[in-house]
Amino acid sequence: MKRFVTRRDFLAMSAKGVGAVVVSYGLMGCNSDDDDAISGQFLQGVASGDPATDAVILWTRVTPDIEGDITVSWQVATDSDFTQLVTNGQMVTTKDRDYTVKVDAVGLEAGQQYFYRFTAGDTISDIGQTRTLPEGSVASVTLAVMSCANFPAGYFNVYEMAAQQDDIDAVVHLGDYLYEYARGEYASEHAIELDREVLPAGELFLLDDYRTRYNQYRSDASLQKLHAKVAFITVWDDHEVANDTWKDGAENHNDSEGDFDQRKEAALQAYFEWLPIRPWSEGNHEEIYRSFNFGNLVDLHMLDTRVLARDKQLEYSQYIDATTGAFNNVTFLADVTDTNRTMLGQTQLLWLQQTLLQSTAKWQVLGQQVLMGKMLMPAAIATQQMSIPQFAELAGLAQLAGRAQAGDPTLTTQELAYLQANQDKLTPEVIALLQLPAIPYNLDAWDGYAYEREVILATAKSLNHNLVVIAGDTHNAWASDLTDSGGEIVGIEFATSSVSSPGLEYYLGLSDAEMPATEAAIVDLIADLNYANLKDRGYLLLTFTQDEVRSDWQYVDTILNKTFAQLDGRGYSATSAAGSPKVMPVSS
């Protein structure tokens, strides 16, 4: 299992290497003073990530007073006054790595809180806090799960709310840490009034473009506060490159925009420069799947379902007859269940299976981007030939017609009158649509890669694991039972809402008053779905004990004002017991 780079890998790295990490091996002597040294400012704060039992990545970026190589020192201590130093050192950062600094602070103790800071010349950074992973018997683990932060859509109040909590062991960020769109594009309606227009103004294509956008995001005070308080464990989704990325392209990329592989390479290089993530080796920007072990309680396996090996997404337009509008369900089902169709790729899938085989913690958690739960809707809705309200009306009408045709004596006078007044709506075309089977509403998710999902569920089932999948991507919150092809519940999935990106409310155009009924209708339509929030921005707090996992969805009441409150009326909690997978609501 590839989890950490080796000491030999570290020694091969240099400060000039892209994504390279400087490793610390213990306390050094006092750094020599150099009156000619370039000083700088720490305008993007500090961060930590990828904690291990004996190490953690420390990150900062220094903006030099004048262009040139700059020496940055760091310290790690067990106290905020830095009287009890554990390790320290220094490195030279350069323009070649966008003046970012990444240190792997090793030789630490398991389950210990540490404080860290950086120095450039006479300037000292903010103090960050971090914690190593625990060993042995662990009573509880609490993770804050979040994704999808679109800078122009609104303030990062969700990050601010999470930073106010003191019991989070780590933040698990499931991607869309930033967005690639140009100024005035996706979810930018309030950007000017909020002073949150994106930099650079254009879409991101080149390395400097992505670096500039990261620079802007990391200048946000709320994001800085959360990074400084708790370690992040991250994976990318699609917008770190371009919308609906797959291994050889993206929906938001065309031939006139240059070579996609070069764009992807630039995007992933910037990601490794700006995120506190431990690279496998110098220059390796693509492989990010890895595991984190929280003692005997939680094994967290972070997956890449997006960039490394994903086959191109299927599209419903491929299966709808342009003349008749008929849906070719036979061909569609054959394609979506194709055994050669992959999201993880063979290498990553084998790694996951082997890792699950060796894992012994009470809970096995897959941290990944897209929904794994089966989100099967009536085909008329999934193909957008009917809205949910239209389907509900027409399906109800068809049911009445069927009862009338069968001579149901329980039909009321009112029902018969309603049927007679609306019978003309049940055209042959409508009847054909209503008779179509339930199909996935989102082919970008695991529903579009059904065979590989079955392999993963079968692996977890064969090992009798307590399986929990966490997901982001959709900008909405969900809770689903994970059922295999035989209908057996194998695990559960908790999906987080977004930090600021709009969800289905943005596309459905529903009022606040209409939202609860729509959410209830969707839960009723989808067999494995137990909870949905289609409107609110927030994150989920995931708490593991030896007996159960609990998910608490927490929301903010606004992202359009820096003054906000937790939206208690829309919060929701669910649990699943060890040994008995099933999403169960928590009574209020």
PDB file of N, CA and C in Angstrom, residues 304-370:
ATOM      1  N   ASP A 304      -9.425   8.943  -5.844  1.00  0.00           N
ATOM      2  CA  ASP A 304      -9.526   9.870  -6.959  1.00  0.00           C
ATOM      3  C   ASP A 304     -10.501   9.274  -7.974  1.00  0.00           C
ATOM      4  N   THR A 305     -11.722   9.782  -7.978  1.00  0.00           N
ATOM      5  CA  THR A 305     -12.724   9.302  -8.929  1.00  0.00           C
ATOM      6  C   THR A 305     -12.818  10.197 -10.157  1.00  0.00           C
ATOM      7  N   ARG A 306     -11.862  11.084 -10.330  1.00  0.00           N
ATOM      8  CA  ARG A 306     -12.029  12.140 -11.317  1.00  0.00           C
ATOM      9  C   ARG A 306     -10.935  12.189 -12.389  1.00  0.00           C
ATOM     10  N   VAL A 307      -9.670  12.333 -11.978  1.00  0.00           N
ATOM     11  CA  VAL A 307      -8.610  12.719 -12.908  1.00  0.00           C
ATOM     12  C   VAL A 307      -7.805  11.533 -13.432  1.00  0.00           C
ATOM     13  N   LEU A 308      -7.520  10.592 -12.575  1.00  0.00           N
ATOM     14  CA  LEU A 308      -6.516   9.577 -12.883  1.00  0.00           C
ATOM     15  C   LEU A 308      -6.947   8.608 -13.980  1.00  0.00           C
ATOM     16  N   ALA A 309      -8.180   8.093 -13.905  1.00  0.00           N
ATOM     17  CA  ALA A 309      -8.516   6.983 -14.801  1.00  0.00           C
ATOM     18  C   ALA A 309      -9.963   6.982 -15.268  1.00  0.00           C
ATOM     19  N   ARG A 310     -10.749   7.947 -14.903  1.00  0.00           N
ATOM     20  CA  ARG A 310     -12.183   7.940 -15.215  1.00  0.00           C
ATOM     21  C   ARG A 310     -12.435   7.905 -16.728  1.00  0.00           C
ATOM     22  N   ASP A 311     -13.316   6.990 -17.148  1.00  0.00           N
ATOM     23  CA  ASP A 311     -13.802   6.996 -18.525  1.00  0.00           C
ATOM     24  C   ASP A 311     -14.780   8.152 -18.710  1.00  0.00           C
ATOM     25  N   LYS A 312     -14.951   8.583 -19.961  1.00  0.00           N
ATOM     26  CA  LYS A 312     -15.834   9.710 -20.246  1.00  0.00           C
ATOM     27  C   LYS A 312     -17.265   9.411 -19.817  1.00  0.00           C
ATOM     28  N   GLN A 313     -17.930  10.417 -19.305  1.00  0.00           N
ATOM     29  CA  GLN A 313     -19.298  10.278 -18.837  1.00  0.00           C
ATOM     30  C   GLN A 313     -20.248   9.959 -19.989  1.00  0.00           C
ATOM     31  N   LEU A 314     -21.220   9.091 -19.720  1.00  0.00           N
ATOM     32  CA  LEU A 314     -22.302   8.853 -20.673  1.00  0.00           C
ATOM     33  C   LEU A 314     -23.240  10.058 -20.667  1.00  0.00           C
ATOM     34  N   GLU A 315     -23.986  10.239 -21.745  1.00  0.00           N
ATOM     35  CA  GLU A 315     -24.958  11.322 -21.845  1.00  0.00           C
ATOM     36  C   GLU A 315     -26.286  10.760 -22.332  1.00  0.00           C
ATOM     37  N   TYR A 316     -27.352  11.202 -21.715  1.00  0.00           N
ATOM     38  CA  TYR A 316     -28.668  10.676 -22.078  1.00  0.00           C
ATOM     39  C   TYR A 316     -29.039  10.988 -23.528  1.00  0.00           C
ATOM     40  N   SER A 317     -28.498  12.071 -24.061  1.00  0.00           N
ATOM     41  CA  SER A 317     -28.809  12.424 -25.450  1.00  0.00           C
ATOM     42  C   SER A 317     -28.392  11.325 -26.422  1.00  0.00           C
ATOM     43  N   GLN A 318     -27.427  10.485 -26.002  1.00  0.00           N
ATOM     44  CA  GLN A 318     -26.992   9.375 -26.851  1.00  0.00           C
ATOM     45  C   GLN A 318     -28.080   8.319 -27.022  1.00  0.00           C
ATOM     46  N   TYR A 319     -29.063   8.301 -26.102  1.00  0.00           N
ATOM     47  CA  TYR A 319     -30.025   7.199 -26.058  1.00  0.00           C
ATOM     48  C   TYR A 319     -31.465   7.653 -26.343  1.00  0.00           C
ATOM     49  N   ILE A 320     -31.647   8.912 -26.707  1.00  0.00           N
ATOM     50  CA  ILE A 320     -32.976   9.432 -27.012  1.00  0.00           C
ATOM     51  C   ILE A 320     -33.100   9.642 -28.515  1.00  0.00           C
ATOM     52  N   ASP A 321     -34.106   9.034 -29.113  1.00  0.00           N
ATOM     53  CA  ASP A 321     -34.339   9.178 -30.541  1.00  0.00           C
ATOM     54  C   ASP A 321     -34.741  10.619 -30.848  1.00  0.00           C
ATOM     55  N   ALA A 322     -33.981  11.268 -31.713  1.00  0.00           N
ATOM     56  CA  ALA A 322     -34.209  12.674 -32.006  1.00  0.00           C
ATOM     57  C   ALA A 322     -35.558  12.914 -32.662  1.00  0.00           C
ATOM     58  N   THR A 323     -36.090  11.908 -33.338  1.00  0.00           N
ATOM     59  CA  THR A 323     -37.370  12.066 -34.047  1.00  0.00           C
ATOM     60  C   THR A 323     -38.568  11.772 -33.155  1.00  0.00           C
ATOM     61  N   THR A 324     -38.514  10.639 -32.463  1.00  0.00           N
ATOM     62  CA  THR A 324     -39.665  10.196 -31.670  1.00  0.00           C
ATOM     63  C   THR A 324     -39.569  10.559 -30.200  1.00  0.00           C
ATOM     64  N   GLY A 325     -38.353  10.854 -29.719  1.00  0.00           N
ATOM     65  CA  GLY A 325     -38.160  11.120 -28.291  1.00  0.00           C
ATOM     66  C   GLY A 325     -38.102   9.862 -27.458  1.00  0.00           C
ATOM     67  N   ALA A 326     -38.159   8.693 -28.102  1.00  0.00           N
ATOM     68  CA  ALA A 326     -38.126   7.423 -27.370  1.00  0.00           C
ATOM     69  C   ALA A 326     -36.755   7.203 -26.739  1.00  0.00           C
ATOM     70  N   PHE A 327     -36.759   6.599 -25.562  1.00  0.00           N
ATOM     71  CA  PHE A 327     -35.524   6.327 -24.836  1.00  0.00           C
ATOM     72  C   PHE A 327     -35.133   4.868 -25.015  1.00  0.00           C
ATOM     73  N   ASN A 328     -33.887   4.629 -25.467  1.00  0.00           N
ATOM     74  CA  ASN A 328     -33.394   3.275 -25.711  1.00  0.00           C
ATOM     75  C   ASN A 328     -32.809   2.717 -24.420  1.00  0.00           C
ATOM     76  N   ASN A 329     -33.678   2.137 -23.598  1.00  0.00           N
ATOM     77  CA  ASN A 329     -33.266   1.675 -22.282  1.00  0.00           C
ATOM     78  C   ASN A 329     -32.351   0.454 -22.360  1.00  0.00           C
ATOM     79  N   VAL A 330     -32.549  -0.405 -23.344  1.00  0.00           N
ATOM     80  CA  VAL A 330     -31.733  -1.625 -23.464  1.00  0.00           C
ATOM     81  C   VAL A 330     -30.266  -1.279 -23.705  1.00  0.00           C
ATOM     82  N   THR A 331     -30.028  -0.392 -24.668  1.00  0.00           N
ATOM     83  CA  THR A 331     -28.649   0.009 -24.962  1.00  0.00           C
ATOM     84  C   THR A 331     -28.044   0.771 -23.805  1.00  0.00           C
ATOM     85  N   PHE A 332     -28.850   1.630 -23.181  1.00  0.00           N
ATOM     86  CA  PHE A 332     -28.349   2.398 -22.045  1.00  0.00           C
ATOM     87  C   PHE A 332     -27.899   1.482 -20.912  1.00  0.00           C
ATOM     88  N   LEU A 333     -28.720   0.516 -20.526  1.00  0.00           N
ATOM     89  CA  LEU A 333     -28.360  -0.383 -19.429  1.00  0.00           C
ATOM     90  C   LEU A 333     -27.124  -1.207 -19.766  1.00  0.00           C
ATOM     91  N   ALA A 334     -26.982  -1.600 -21.025  1.00  0.00           N
ATOM     92  CA  ALA A 334     -25.794  -2.354 -21.438  1.00  0.00           C
ATOM     93  C   ALA A 334     -24.542  -1.504 -21.280  1.00  0.00           C
ATOM     94  N   ASP A 335     -24.628  -0.233 -21.635  1.00  0.00           N
ATOM     95  CA  ASP A 335     -23.461   0.643 -21.550  1.00  0.00           C
ATOM     96  C   ASP A 335     -23.114   0.978 -20.100  1.00  0.00           C
ATOM     97  N   VAL A 336     -24.116   1.278 -19.283  1.00  0.00           N
ATOM     98  CA  VAL A 336     -23.844   1.729 -17.925  1.00  0.00           C
ATOM     99  C   VAL A 336     -23.330   0.592 -17.042  1.00  0.00           C
ATOM    100  N   THR A 337     -23.618  -0.653 -17.422  1.00  0.00           N
ATOM    101  CA  THR A 337     -23.148  -1.807 -16.641  1.00  0.00           C
ATOM    102  C   THR A 337     -21.969  -2.518 -17.306  1.00  0.00           C
ATOM    103  N   ASP A 338     -21.400  -1.919 -18.311  1.00  0.00           N
ATOM    104  CA  ASP A 338     -20.258  -2.498 -19.026  1.00  0.00           C
ATOM    105  C   ASP A 338     -19.128  -2.802 -18.037  1.00  0.00           C
ATOM    106  N   THR A 339     -18.634  -4.027 -18.034  1.00  0.00           N
ATOM    107  CA  THR A 339     -17.602  -4.438 -17.073  1.00  0.00           C
ATOM    108  C   THR A 339     -16.256  -3.784 -17.347  1.00  0.00           C
ATOM    109  N   ASN A 340     -16.072  -3.217 -18.514  1.00  0.00           N
ATOM    110  CA  ASN A 340     -14.820  -2.524 -18.830  1.00  0.00           C
ATOM    111  C   ASN A 340     -14.861  -1.049 -18.468  1.00  0.00           C
ATOM    112  N   ARG A 341     -16.005  -0.573 -18.047  1.00  0.00           N
ATOM    113  CA  ARG A 341     -16.173   0.843 -17.745  1.00  0.00           C
ATOM    114  C   ARG A 341     -15.609   1.142 -16.353  1.00  0.00           C
ATOM    115  N   THR A 342     -14.774   2.183 -16.239  1.00  0.00           N
ATOM    116  CA  THR A 342     -14.073   2.407 -14.972  1.00  0.00           C
ATOM    117  C   THR A 342     -14.103   3.865 -14.547  1.00  0.00           C
ATOM    118  N   MET A 343     -14.115   4.051 -13.245  1.00  0.00           N
ATOM    119  CA  MET A 343     -13.957   5.364 -12.646  1.00  0.00           C
ATOM    120  C   MET A 343     -12.618   5.457 -11.910  1.00  0.00           C
ATOM    121  N   LEU A 344     -12.214   4.387 -11.246  1.00  0.00           N
ATOM    122  CA  LEU A 344     -10.966   4.377 -10.476  1.00  0.00           C
ATOM    123  C   LEU A 344      -9.767   3.937 -11.310  1.00  0.00           C
ATOM    124  N   GLY A 345      -9.980   3.077 -12.276  1.00  0.00           N
ATOM    125  CA  GLY A 345      -8.867   2.464 -12.986  1.00  0.00           C
ATOM    126  C   GLY A 345      -8.426   1.206 -12.264  1.00  0.00           C
ATOM    127  N   GLN A 346      -7.838   0.286 -12.986  1.00  0.00           N
ATOM    128  CA  GLN A 346      -7.489  -1.014 -12.419  1.00  0.00           C
ATOM    129  C   GLN A 346      -6.481  -0.898 -11.281  1.00  0.00           C
ATOM    130  N   THR A 347      -5.476  -0.048 -11.443  1.00  0.00           N
ATOM    131  CA  THR A 347      -4.435   0.061 -10.410  1.00  0.00           C
ATOM    132  C   THR A 347      -5.009   0.571  -9.097  1.00  0.00           C
ATOM    133  N   GLN A 348      -5.803   1.651  -9.171  1.00  0.00           N
ATOM    134  CA  GLN A 348      -6.377   2.208  -7.941  1.00  0.00           C
ATOM    135  C   GLN A 348      -7.405   1.253  -7.326  1.00  0.00           C
ATOM    136  N   LEU A 349      -8.188   0.587  -8.152  1.00  0.00           N
ATOM    137  CA  LEU A 349      -9.179  -0.354  -7.640  1.00  0.00           C
ATOM    138  C   LEU A 349      -8.511  -1.511  -6.910  1.00  0.00           C
ATOM    139  N   LEU A 350      -7.438  -2.049  -7.494  1.00  0.00           N
ATOM    140  CA  LEU A 350      -6.715  -3.131  -6.828  1.00  0.00           C
ATOM    141  C   LEU A 350      -6.104  -2.651  -5.519  1.00  0.00           C
ATOM    142  N   TRP A 351      -5.565  -1.416  -5.525  1.00  0.00           N
ATOM    143  CA  TRP A 351      -5.031  -0.840  -4.282  1.00  0.00           C
ATOM    144  C   TRP A 351      -6.114  -0.772  -3.218  1.00  0.00           C
ATOM    145  N   LEU A 352      -7.312  -0.315  -3.604  1.00  0.00           N
ATOM    146  CA  LEU A 352      -8.399  -0.202  -2.637  1.00  0.00           C
ATOM    147  C   LEU A 352      -8.795  -1.567  -2.099  1.00  0.00           C
ATOM    148  N   GLN A 353      -8.908  -2.551  -2.977  1.00  0.00           N
ATOM    149  CA  GLN A 353      -9.285  -3.884  -2.520  1.00  0.00           C
ATOM    150  C   GLN A 353      -8.239  -4.468  -1.575  1.00  0.00           C
ATOM    151  N   GLN A 354      -6.970  -4.306  -1.919  1.00  0.00           N
ATOM    152  CA  GLN A 354      -5.902  -4.811  -1.048  1.00  0.00           C
ATOM    153  C   GLN A 354      -5.876  -4.062   0.278  1.00  0.00           C
ATOM    154  N   THR A 355      -6.120  -2.766   0.234  1.00  0.00           N
ATOM    155  CA  THR A 355      -6.129  -1.970   1.459  1.00  0.00           C
ATOM    156  C   THR A 355      -7.283  -2.388   2.358  1.00  0.00           C
ATOM    157  N   LEU A 356      -8.454  -2.579   1.781  1.00  0.00           N
ATOM    158  CA  LEU A 356      -9.589  -3.047   2.578  1.00  0.00           C
ATOM    159  C   LEU A 356      -9.328  -4.430   3.160  1.00  0.00           C
ATOM    160  N   LEU A 357      -8.624  -5.276   2.421  1.00  0.00           N
ATOM    161  CA  LEU A 357      -8.298  -6.612   2.903  1.00  0.00           C
ATOM    162  C   LEU A 357      -7.409  -6.552   4.135  1.00  0.00           C
ATOM    163  N   GLN A 358      -6.494  -5.555   4.177  1.00  0.00           N
ATOM    164  CA  GLN A 358      -5.550  -5.429   5.285  1.00  0.00           C
ATOM    165  C   GLN A 358      -6.082  -4.573   6.423  1.00  0.00           C
ATOM    166  N   SER A 359      -7.167  -3.846   6.203  1.00  0.00           N
ATOM    167  CA  SER A 359      -7.652  -2.891   7.197  1.00  0.00           C
ATOM    168  C   SER A 359      -8.419  -3.598   8.304  1.00  0.00           C
ATOM    169  N   THR A 360      -8.186  -3.146   9.533  1.00  0.00           N
ATOM    170  CA  THR A 360      -8.786  -3.812  10.689  1.00  0.00           C
ATOM    171  C   THR A 360      -9.586  -2.869  11.587  1.00  0.00           C
ATOM    172  N   ALA A 361      -9.631  -1.588  11.268  1.00  0.00           N
ATOM    173  CA  ALA A 361     -10.358  -0.647  12.112  1.00  0.00           C
ATOM    174  C   ALA A 361     -11.857  -0.940  12.072  1.00  0.00           C
ATOM    175  N   LYS A 362     -12.579  -0.460  13.075  1.00  0.00           N
ATOM    176  CA  LYS A 362     -14.016  -0.714  13.170  1.00  0.00           C
ATOM    177  C   LYS A 362     -14.768  -0.169  11.954  1.00  0.00           C
ATOM    178  N   TRP A 363     -14.380   1.023  11.487  1.00  0.00           N
ATOM    179  CA  TRP A 363     -15.076   1.672  10.380  1.00  0.00           C
ATOM    180  C   TRP A 363     -14.136   1.853   9.192  1.00  0.00           C
ATOM    181  N   GLN A 364     -14.597   1.463   8.025  1.00  0.00           N
ATOM    182  CA  GLN A 364     -13.867   1.686   6.781  1.00  0.00           C
ATOM    183  C   GLN A 364     -14.587   2.797   6.013  1.00  0.00           C
ATOM    184  N   VAL A 365     -13.893   3.897   5.802  1.00  0.00           N
ATOM    185  CA  VAL A 365     -14.508   5.090   5.234  1.00  0.00           C
ATOM    186  C   VAL A 365     -13.858   5.400   3.887  1.00  0.00           C
ATOM    187  N   LEU A 366     -14.677   5.574   2.863  1.00  0.00           N
ATOM    188  CA  LEU A 366     -14.185   5.979   1.553  1.00  0.00           C
ATOM    189  C   LEU A 366     -14.456   7.466   1.381  1.00  0.00           C
ATOM    190  N   GLY A 367     -13.382   8.267   1.343  1.00  0.00           N
ATOM    191  CA  GLY A 367     -13.489   9.695   1.113  1.00  0.00           C
ATOM    192  C   GLY A 367     -13.313   9.958  -0.374  1.00  0.00           C
ATOM    193  N   GLN A 368     -14.388  10.355  -1.040  1.00  0.00           N
ATOM    194  CA  GLN A 368     -14.322  10.505  -2.491  1.00  0.00           C
ATOM    195  C   GLN A 368     -15.348  11.553  -2.922  1.00  0.00           C
ATOM    196  N   GLN A 369     -15.406  11.794  -4.231  1.00  0.00           N
ATOM    197  CA  GLN A 369     -16.043  12.999  -4.699  1.00  0.00           C
ATOM    198  C   GLN A 369     -17.531  12.858  -4.996  1.00  0.00           C
ATOM    199  N   VAL A 370     -17.940  11.824  -5.705  1.00  0.00           N
ATOM    200  CA  VAL A 370     -19.280  11.792  -6.289  1.00  0.00           C
ATOM    201  C   VAL A 370     -20.164  10.757  -5.595  1.00  0.00           C
TER     202      VAL A 370
END
